[in-house]
Amino acid sequence: MKQMTEPDDAFRSQIKKAVDRLEVPDGCLDEIRKEIGKEADEDHGPDGMRRFPWRRVVLIAAAVLLTAALGVGIFAWMRSVEPTVPVHPDPGTIPVSEADASRTDVSENAASSSAEESEPAEPGQVPDQQERSEPVIESAETSAESGIRMESDDDGSRTMNPDRSGSGSEDAVSSETPESSDSDEPLPSDDPDSEGPGEHTDGLLPQDVSDQNEVYVGYDVPAERIIDAYTAFISEGPGKGKVALAIQYLTDLLPIDRLYAARDYYIMGVLTVFNEGLFRGEEDMLRFHTSYIRGASPETVGIYDSYEQLVNMDFTDTYNLYCRTYEKEGVRIYAIGHRLTSEGGYDPYSLYFQIEGIWFRMDANGYDFPDGDGVLRSPDEWPSGIRYVTEEQKELSDVSTTSSALILGIKKALE
Amino acid sequence: MGSADAGRPDSEAARIAFDAVYDRFAKDVWRICMLYLGNPEDAKDASQETFLRYWRTDNKPDGENHTKAWLIVTAGNVCKNMLKRKDRQAVPLDSLPEIGTREREPSGLLPALQKLPSKWKTAILLHYYEDLPAKEIAQAMGVSESTVFVFLSKGRKRLKEWMESENNETND
């Protein structure tokens, strides 16, 4: 124990006095003991030996069965809406459903696209390079209105970026607003000859908005509710205005327009607020982030200041990450991304930032939170905490140290 | 515990040991629960749940300090779960009716303590109320010793800030 100082001693005495003033009501402890006695009696048989907890086992089994039945029901319902609403595990790529693939000349990608739909993607986990890169190339060819651009590097590889600037650049990440390229092409689903739900008559938005909304019944969260939570957080949460500023900036960075453009549904992200003292610095943050990514460690993460620096790295591991830093109005943001292809495609994934000693994280792909399996879930189903995959991560944090995980959802206004 | 257990070899020793622990720590556990929940009835339920967990666990902590730390940390977790489950705010202690004869709180330490983030609160209580060293607190809370010092330092700082601001308001 640390050497106690006089002020420490005085503080201790104050605490003791204060807590000791909480007087236990008469008979309360006896009542508690009596209740515990009853429970304890149930734990033991007449012979004094501990009983097998049948009741608990039966209850747990019933709960499991109920959950399974519910799961099957939800799965069946999901299957019934799946053909009209492809849900893609990766927010960085626009879904390419089998139906889309069959309507367009992407037959060679149908298998990989299908595989992507069926294979869960964990947060921070990049699917196999082969599966991942092809749909990106095919699906990211979209209209200028969608805000999605494909960037062609010199070697012919392409990188998807949300485009807000409208200007061209060879460097996909070296500027704060990723820029466009010469290779804008319509999405397969934007094919004006295509039919069916999700059809884009103008090459961008679904024709029948109400149908789209119906499809998402169960997922829809009233915009007001989200905005209320968002506003409350901004006005009351730590950092206040600065957080608002950072979030605004983050939403600029995140590739959410791609999802918006593809389908009219709420974009859901998760803003996680970590308690003070959890991360002592960047290294802790990186360790935390990489602790639940297969094959990743802080050592595999580099902080790069330029896109060139990133692409020139000799990556052999698909799961290598990079961290790009941004700074605006005194708020430093670490965008941790995944390398999609050997040519250097990237996908901004998690954005961490620190304000007044408190760390925040915003994830673009919160739509499949907390399981990261690509299944769109209502925010109602999200726990108020973050997901833990490894013991190491548990050690670094736990639900109780996460003061809140705020759901962010912004309804894309149809224009 | 019930007298009907006399002569039952498996449970008897366990219950005697349990009773000793209960007698020694029940009051502290109730107070901790009260600090978290701010409601005597809930504090009672949480205390009961805490001791039931202790009764049922197969890996009972050894020694007084470990037992104390185990109970306080468990009580904190039980309270947090209760608050989460019931989705309600803890009633501020200063809004509670007086229980017994209480002197006026000097500088409102209890309400301030209640408002602390749970980890800080647990660390503060274990260290300053239960006199546990940081090393044992770290073990009980499953964090590093340096993290405990961070919790203690931040908690102390926050409490002092609150108390000072309250004093200033009173003086104004």
Coordinates of N, CA, C and O in Angstrom, one line a residue, chain A residues 164 230 246-257 351 362 408 410:
Chain A
R164 N -16.9 13.4 -51.0 CA -17.6 14.6 -50.6 C -17.0 15.8 -51.3 O -17.6 16.8 -51.4
Y230 N -29.1 11.6 -29.2 CA -27.9 12.2 -29.7 C -27.7 13.6 -29.1 O -26.7 14.0 -28.6
A246 N -16.6 16.6 -33.0 CA -15.9 15.5 -33.5 C -16.8 14.5 -34.2 O -16.4 13.9 -35.2
I247 N -18.0 14.3 -33.7 CA -18.9 13.4 -34.3 C -19.3 13.9 -35.7 O -19.3 13.1 -36.7
Q248 N -19.5 15.2 -35.8 CA -19.8 15.7 -37.1 C -18.6 15.4 -38.1 O -18.8 15.0 -39.2
Y249 N -17.5 15.6 -37.6 CA -16.3 15.3 -38.4 C -16.2 13.8 -38.8 O -15.8 13.5 -39.9
L250 N -16.5 13.0 -37.8 CA -16.4 11.6 -38.0 C -17.4 11.1 -39.1 O -17.1 10.3 -39.9
T251 N -18.6 11.7 -39.0 CA -19.6 11.3 -39.9 C -19.1 11.7 -41.3 O -19.5 11.1 -42.3
D252 N -18.3 12.7 -41.4 CA -17.8 13.1 -42.7 C -16.8 12.1 -43.2 O -16.6 11.8 -44.4
L253 N -16.0 11.5 -42.2 CA -15.0 10.6 -42.6 C -15.5 9.2 -42.9 O -15.0 8.5 -43.8
L254 N -16.6 8.8 -42.2 CA -17.1 7.5 -42.4 C -17.7 7.2 -43.7 O -18.3 8.1 -44.3
P255 N -17.6 6.0 -44.2 CA -18.1 5.7 -45.5 C -19.6 5.5 -45.5 O -20.1 4.5 -46.2
I256 N -20.3 6.2 -44.8 CA -21.7 5.9 -44.6 C -22.6 6.2 -45.8 O -23.6 5.6 -46.0
D257 N -22.1 7.1 -46.6 CA -22.9 7.5 -47.8 C -23.1 6.3 -48.7 O -24.1 6.2 -49.4
L351 N -13.1 4.6 -35.5 CA -12.5 5.9 -35.3 C -12.5 6.2 -33.8 O -13.5 6.2 -33.1
M362 N -16.1 5.5 -32.5 CA -17.3 5.5 -33.3 C -17.1 4.4 -34.4 O -16.1 4.4 -35.1
L408 N -26.1 5.9 -32.7 CA -26.2 7.0 -33.6 C -26.9 6.6 -34.9 O -26.5 5.6 -35.4
I410 N -28.8 8.3 -38.3 CA -29.2 9.5 -39.0 C -30.0 9.1 -40.2 O -29.5 8.3 -41.0

